[in-house]
Amino acid sequence: MDMHFYIGAGERDGSGHLNRSKQVIAQLMAFGHGVTVTGNFSRGARATLVESGYEISVAADARGDVLIVDATSILPEFRSLSDAFRKKILISPVFDKGEIFSCAMTRAHTDTTADVIKAGGRVVIDPRFAFAGLCPDQICEAVRPRNRVVGVCISGGESYADIETILEGLSRVTSIKKVIVVGHNGAIANNVDCEISFLSANNDLWGALGHVDLFVTGDGLMLFEAIARAVPAISIVRPNAHHKNRFFYENGWCKKIDLESLSSKTVSRLAEDVETWQTLNALLHKKNFARYGSLLAQQIDAELRNLHGIS
C-alpha cells in the first residue's frame, strides 16, 4: 500500500527521531508497503535520507491512501493538504493539533490522544511502542563494580539541564572512573575532578560511547535505547513531562530525577549505588525490550490491512 511518511527532522530536532523514522519506514517497506518520505528536514537530515535511498516528496505532491506522522507538528502548507489522505496515523506521543488524525499509536496517553478521541479517532496506546525501530547491535552484559564508565547525553541540555551539576555529582562517586559527555560544548566547573571526555553530537551514539555502565539523559528516545540495550539509566525529567514515560518510571525499568530537584548530591546518591544498577541490568536482560523493535510497524501494517479488508 502506498503511503506518505512525514518526518519531523528540522534544525532543532534530534537525530534520534530521524533514526527512529528511518527504521520504522524500513520495516513497513519490508511488509510490502510503498513509502514516500516528506516532512520538515534540516539540510543534514535530507542528505541522510537521500543517501539511504528514500523517495522524498514536497508537500504540494503529497497525495495517497495513508499519511503517517512522526513529528510534534507539521508545516502549514502540508496541514492544508491533510484531507487528501484517506487515513492519517500519528505515532508521536505529542502533537500540536491531534484532532486532524483518524488514528494515533503512541506509548502514552497525552493531551494529543485526548484530541484524537474527541474528534472520533481511534487510539492505540502501548508502552512497548517506545522501542519502535530499535535493533541494538550490542547489549550491556554486566555493570562493573569498579572503574565504571558513565555516558551523559542530555538532548537540549544547554537550554534546560545543568550539565556541570550532573558532572559534579558523578565525579564524587569513587567507583566511577570516566564520564563521556556527548553533544555538549565542553565547559565544566573546576570542582569536577574525574576523567571527562567530550564528544560532538554523533548519529552513532552507542558506537561512540562503547561499553557504559550507566547512562544519564533527558531524552526519551535515548532513554528507550538504553533500556533496550540493558544499560541502566537515569532520566532527567522536565516539568510536566513525567506522564509521557511514567510507565517506565513506575515499573522501575530506569531511575529518574525531576529537574526541579536536580543537584550534585542527588546525582551522587543515585549513581553510587552499584548494587541497584547491577540488579537493574539483570532485570533489563530478562525483559529483553529490544524484541519489541518492530511492534509499532506490525500494528500499522495490521491497521492498513484492515482498512483494505486484507487478511
Short mmCIF file of C-alpha atoms in Angstrom, two decimals:
data_model
loop_
_atom_site.label_atom_id
_atom_site.label_comp_id
_atom_site.label_asym_id
_atom_site.label_seq_id
_atom_site.Cartn_x
_atom_site.Cartn_y
_atom_site.Cartn_z
CA MET A 1 0.00 0.00 0.00
CA ASP A 2 1.32 3.44 -0.90
CA MET A 3 1.74 5.92 1.90
CA HIS A 4 3.44 9.18 2.80
CA PHE A 5 5.55 9.22 5.95
CA TYR A 6 6.00 12.70 7.45
CA ILE A 7 9.21 13.10 9.47
CA GLY A 8 9.94 15.97 11.85
CA ALA A 9 13.69 16.40 11.36
CA GLY A 10 14.26 20.16 11.41
CA GLU A 11 17.32 22.00 12.69
CA ARG A 12 16.13 21.78 16.31
CA ASP A 13 15.07 18.13 16.19
CA GLY A 14 17.49 15.49 17.39
CA SER A 15 18.83 12.73 15.17
CA GLY A 16 17.05 10.16 17.32
CA HIS A 17 13.67 10.97 15.80
CA LEU A 18 15.10 10.73 12.29
CA ASN A 19 16.73 7.38 13.05
CA ARG A 20 13.50 6.01 14.52
CA SER A 21 11.51 7.16 11.49
CA LYS A 22 14.00 5.58 9.10
CA GLN A 23 13.84 2.25 10.89
CA VAL A 24 10.03 2.20 11.01
CA ILE A 25 9.89 3.08 7.30
CA ALA A 26 12.29 0.23 6.52
CA GLN A 27 10.09 -2.16 8.50
CA LEU A 28 6.94 -1.00 6.67
CA MET A 29 8.66 -1.43 3.32
CA ALA A 30 9.64 -4.95 4.37
CA PHE A 31 5.91 -5.62 4.85
CA GLY A 32 5.41 -4.65 1.20
CA HIS A 33 4.21 -1.06 1.57
CA GLY A 34 5.39 1.66 -0.77
CA VAL A 35 6.61 4.65 1.27
CA THR A 36 7.28 8.21 0.13
CA VAL A 37 9.04 10.42 2.67
CA THR A 38 8.04 14.00 3.29
CA GLY A 39 8.39 16.43 6.18
CA ASN A 40 10.39 19.24 7.70
CA PHE A 41 14.06 18.42 7.10
CA SER A 42 17.30 20.06 8.05
CA ARG A 43 19.92 20.02 5.34
CA GLY A 44 21.75 17.20 7.09
CA ALA A 45 18.56 15.15 7.57
CA ARG A 46 17.65 15.48 3.90
CA ALA A 47 21.14 14.37 2.89
CA THR A 48 20.88 11.35 5.19
CA LEU A 49 17.53 10.35 3.68
CA VAL A 50 18.80 10.76 0.12
CA GLU A 51 21.89 8.68 0.93
CA SER A 52 19.60 5.99 2.33
CA GLY A 53 17.73 5.84 -0.98
CA TYR A 54 14.35 7.13 0.18
CA GLU A 55 11.98 8.84 -2.25
CA ILE A 56 11.28 12.36 -0.98
CA SER A 57 8.15 14.36 -1.83
CA VAL A 58 7.30 18.02 -1.32
CA ALA A 59 4.00 18.98 0.28
CA ALA A 60 2.36 20.02 -2.99
CA ASP A 61 2.75 16.48 -4.36
CA ALA A 62 1.50 14.70 -1.25
CA ARG A 63 -1.50 12.51 -2.04
CA GLY A 64 -2.41 8.95 -1.23
CA ASP A 65 -4.26 6.48 0.94
CA VAL A 66 -2.32 6.95 4.15
CA LEU A 67 -0.34 9.66 5.92
CA ILE A 68 1.83 8.63 8.87
CA VAL A 69 3.29 11.41 11.02
CA ASP A 70 6.31 11.08 13.31
CA ALA A 71 6.60 14.71 14.42
CA THR A 72 5.32 17.17 17.01
CA SER A 73 3.92 19.46 14.30
CA ILE A 74 3.65 19.69 10.53
CA LEU A 75 4.35 22.53 8.14
CA PRO A 76 1.35 24.82 7.43
CA GLU A 77 1.43 24.06 3.70
CA PHE A 78 1.15 20.36 4.49
CA ARG A 79 -1.64 20.75 7.04
CA SER A 80 -3.88 22.22 4.34
CA LEU A 81 -3.39 19.02 2.31
CA SER A 82 -4.03 16.56 5.12
CA ASP A 83 -7.58 15.90 3.89
CA ALA A 84 -6.07 14.43 0.72
CA PHE A 85 -5.40 11.22 2.66
CA ARG A 86 -7.91 8.52 3.46
CA LYS A 87 -6.29 7.72 6.79
CA LYS A 88 -3.95 9.79 8.94
CA ILE A 89 -1.95 8.00 11.63
CA LEU A 90 0.09 9.75 14.34
CA ILE A 91 2.91 7.83 16.02
CA SER A 92 4.35 10.63 18.20
CA PRO A 93 3.08 10.99 21.78
CA VAL A 94 2.61 14.75 21.39
CA PHE A 95 1.33 16.91 18.55
CA ASP A 96 0.00 20.45 18.35
CA LYS A 97 -3.37 19.55 16.76
CA GLY A 98 -4.29 15.95 17.43
CA GLU A 99 -7.82 16.22 16.08
CA ILE A 100 -6.65 16.04 12.45
CA PHE A 101 -5.79 12.34 12.88
CA SER A 102 -8.05 9.34 12.34
CA CYS A 103 -5.76 7.13 14.41
CA ALA A 104 -2.94 7.55 16.95
CA MET A 105 -0.50 4.86 18.02
CA THR A 106 1.65 6.06 20.90
CA ARG A 107 3.40 4.90 24.05
CA ALA A 108 1.34 7.07 26.42
CA HIS A 109 -1.96 8.86 26.84
CA THR A 110 -1.47 12.61 26.40
CA ASP A 111 -3.49 15.72 25.54
CA THR A 112 -2.87 14.80 21.90
CA THR A 113 -4.51 11.38 22.19
CA ALA A 114 -7.42 13.04 24.01
CA ASP A 115 -7.83 15.35 21.00
CA VAL A 116 -7.90 12.36 18.64
CA ILE A 117 -10.58 10.64 20.74
CA LYS A 118 -12.72 13.79 20.95
CA ALA A 119 -12.61 14.06 17.16
CA GLY A 120 -13.86 10.48 16.82
CA GLY A 121 -10.49 8.93 16.03
CA ARG A 122 -9.07 5.64 17.24
CA VAL A 123 -6.20 5.47 19.74
CA VAL A 124 -3.89 2.54 20.40
CA ILE A 125 -1.68 3.03 23.47
CA ASP A 126 1.10 0.55 24.13
CA PRO A 127 4.21 1.49 26.15
CA ARG A 128 6.18 -1.02 24.08
CA PHE A 129 5.84 1.32 21.08
CA ALA A 130 8.64 3.25 22.82
CA PHE A 131 11.09 0.75 21.31
CA ALA A 132 9.90 1.29 17.72
CA GLY A 133 12.68 0.83 15.21
CA LEU A 134 15.29 -0.20 17.76
CA CYS A 135 17.55 -3.10 16.84
CA PRO A 136 20.58 -2.72 19.13
CA ASP A 137 23.80 -4.33 17.97
CA GLN A 138 25.26 -4.57 21.46
CA ILE A 139 23.93 -5.25 24.94
CA CYS A 140 25.41 -4.24 28.29
CA GLU A 141 26.35 -7.68 29.58
CA ALA A 142 27.18 -6.55 33.11
CA VAL A 143 27.72 -3.46 35.25
CA ARG A 144 31.26 -3.22 36.56
CA PRO A 145 31.53 -2.78 40.34
CA ARG A 146 34.60 -0.52 39.98
CA ASN A 147 36.14 1.68 37.30
CA ARG A 148 32.70 2.34 35.90
CA VAL A 149 32.14 4.41 32.76
CA VAL A 150 29.10 6.71 32.57
CA GLY A 151 27.59 8.18 29.41
CA VAL A 152 25.80 11.55 29.52
CA CYS A 153 23.71 12.92 26.66
CA ILE A 154 21.06 15.48 27.54
CA SER A 155 19.01 16.44 24.49
CA GLY A 156 18.69 20.22 24.57
CA GLY A 157 20.85 20.07 27.68
CA GLU A 158 22.35 23.51 27.32
CA SER A 159 18.89 25.03 27.45
CA TYR A 160 17.30 23.18 30.34
CA ALA A 161 19.71 20.99 32.31
CA ASP A 162 22.83 21.98 34.23
CA ILE A 163 25.49 19.63 32.89
CA GLU A 164 28.01 20.94 35.42
CA THR A 165 25.77 19.83 38.29
CA ILE A 166 25.45 16.36 36.79
CA LEU A 167 29.20 16.05 36.24
CA GLU A 168 29.99 17.31 39.73
CA GLY A 169 27.67 14.69 41.20
CA LEU A 170 29.15 11.87 39.13
CA SER A 171 32.72 12.90 39.97
CA ARG A 172 32.03 12.38 43.67
CA VAL A 173 31.38 8.67 43.14
CA THR A 174 34.63 6.77 43.71
CA SER A 175 33.57 3.74 41.64
CA ILE A 176 33.22 5.93 38.52
CA LYS A 177 36.43 6.15 36.52
CA LYS A 178 35.29 8.11 33.48
CA VAL A 179 32.36 10.15 32.18
CA ILE A 180 31.71 10.53 28.45
CA VAL A 181 29.62 13.57 27.54
CA VAL A 182 28.03 13.68 24.09
CA GLY A 183 26.75 16.79 22.34
CA HIS A 184 27.92 19.46 24.80
CA ASN A 185 30.31 22.36 24.41
CA GLY A 186 32.88 21.08 26.91
CA ALA A 187 32.71 23.86 29.51
CA ILE A 188 32.78 22.36 33.03
CA ALA A 189 33.25 23.63 36.55
CA ASN A 190 36.60 23.49 38.33
CA ASN A 191 35.32 21.14 41.03
CA VAL A 192 34.73 18.30 38.57
CA ASP A 193 37.78 16.11 39.12
CA CYS A 194 37.05 12.76 37.45
CA GLU A 195 38.15 11.95 33.91
CA ILE A 196 35.80 13.68 31.44
CA SER A 197 35.68 13.02 27.71
CA PHE A 198 33.63 15.24 25.39
CA LEU A 199 32.28 14.02 22.07
CA SER A 200 30.38 16.01 19.47
CA ALA A 201 26.81 15.01 18.62
CA ASN A 202 27.00 11.69 16.83
CA ASN A 203 24.43 9.71 14.84
CA ASP A 204 26.16 6.56 16.09
CA LEU A 205 25.74 7.46 19.76
CA TRP A 206 26.24 3.98 21.17
CA GLY A 207 29.13 3.20 18.89
CA ALA A 208 30.78 6.35 20.21
CA LEU A 209 30.02 5.55 23.85
CA GLY A 210 31.11 1.92 23.78
CA HIS A 211 30.54 -0.05 26.99
CA VAL A 212 28.98 2.25 29.58
CA ASP A 213 27.72 1.05 32.95
CA LEU A 214 25.25 3.90 33.42
CA PHE A 215 23.58 6.41 31.10
CA VAL A 216 22.18 9.82 32.04
CA THR A 217 19.81 11.53 29.63
CA GLY A 218 16.86 13.90 29.33
CA ASP A 219 15.70 12.49 26.01
CA GLY A 220 13.00 9.83 25.78
CA LEU A 221 14.31 8.12 22.66
CA MET A 222 17.82 7.84 24.13
CA LEU A 223 16.31 6.50 27.35
CA PHE A 224 14.47 3.76 25.49
CA GLU A 225 17.55 2.79 23.52
CA ALA A 226 19.48 2.47 26.78
CA ILE A 227 16.74 0.26 28.22
CA ALA A 228 16.70 -1.87 25.06
CA ARG A 229 20.47 -2.30 25.44
CA ALA A 230 20.11 -3.27 29.12
CA VAL A 231 22.09 -0.16 30.08
CA PRO A 232 20.87 1.19 33.45
CA ALA A 233 19.72 4.78 33.00
CA ILE A 234 18.87 7.95 34.90
CA SER A 235 16.23 10.11 33.24
CA ILE A 236 16.27 13.86 33.90
CA VAL A 237 12.58 14.76 33.77
CA ARG A 238 11.38 18.21 32.79
CA PRO A 239 8.31 19.76 34.46
CA ASN A 240 5.02 18.41 33.07
CA ALA A 241 6.84 15.68 31.11
CA HIS A 242 6.56 12.82 33.62
CA HIS A 243 3.38 11.37 32.09
CA LYS A 244 4.99 10.50 28.73
CA ASN A 245 7.31 7.92 30.31
CA ARG A 246 5.62 7.21 33.64
CA PHE A 247 5.10 3.54 32.73
CA PHE A 248 8.87 3.02 32.72
CA TYR A 249 9.46 5.01 35.91
CA GLU A 250 6.69 3.29 37.84
CA ASN A 251 7.82 -0.21 36.80
CA GLY A 252 11.39 0.52 37.87
CA TRP A 253 12.95 -0.01 34.45
CA CYS A 254 15.02 3.15 34.91
CA LYS A 255 15.56 5.78 37.59
CA LYS A 256 14.56 9.40 37.36
CA ILE A 257 15.46 12.78 38.80
CA ASP A 258 12.96 15.60 38.43
CA LEU A 259 14.63 18.70 37.05
CA GLU A 260 13.36 20.78 39.97
CA SER A 261 15.27 18.58 42.44
CA LEU A 262 18.42 18.13 40.34
CA SER A 263 21.54 18.62 42.47
CA SER A 264 25.02 17.15 42.62
CA LYS A 265 24.10 15.35 45.85
CA THR A 266 21.01 13.80 44.25
CA VAL A 267 23.07 12.59 41.30
CA SER A 268 25.81 11.19 43.56
CA ARG A 269 23.38 9.40 45.84
CA LEU A 270 21.71 7.66 42.92
CA ALA A 271 24.82 6.93 40.86
CA GLU A 272 26.90 5.44 43.69
CA ASP A 273 24.51 2.55 44.40
CA VAL A 274 26.28 -0.06 42.23
CA GLU A 275 24.13 -2.92 43.52
CA THR A 276 20.97 -1.18 42.31
CA TRP A 277 22.41 -0.74 38.82
CA GLN A 278 23.61 -4.34 38.67
CA THR A 279 20.14 -5.54 39.66
CA LEU A 280 18.53 -3.29 37.06
CA ASN A 281 20.92 -4.54 34.38
CA ALA A 282 19.90 -8.13 35.15
CA LEU A 283 16.21 -7.17 35.05
CA LEU A 284 16.57 -5.48 31.67
CA HIS A 285 18.33 -8.56 30.30
CA LYS A 286 15.36 -10.65 31.42
CA LYS A 287 12.80 -8.25 29.94
CA ASN A 288 14.61 -8.07 26.57
CA PHE A 289 12.77 -4.95 25.39
CA ALA A 290 14.68 -4.98 22.10
CA ARG A 291 12.28 -7.69 20.88
CA TYR A 292 9.59 -5.01 20.51
CA GLY A 293 11.53 -3.06 17.90
CA SER A 294 9.09 -3.95 15.10
CA LEU A 295 5.88 -3.93 17.17
CA LEU A 296 4.74 -0.48 16.00
CA ALA A 297 5.31 -1.32 12.33
CA GLN A 298 3.38 -4.56 12.82
CA GLN A 299 0.48 -2.61 14.35
CA ILE A 300 0.46 -0.11 11.49
CA ASP A 301 0.56 -2.95 8.96
CA ALA A 302 -2.43 -4.61 10.64
CA GLU A 303 -4.31 -1.30 10.65
CA LEU A 304 -3.72 -0.79 6.93
CA ARG A 305 -4.67 -4.35 6.04
CA ASN A 306 -7.88 -3.92 7.99
CA LEU A 307 -8.53 -0.67 6.13
CA HIS A 308 -8.43 -2.53 2.82
CA GLY A 309 -10.00 -5.76 4.05
CA ILE A 310 -6.81 -7.78 3.62
CA SER A 311 -6.34 -10.74 5.95
#
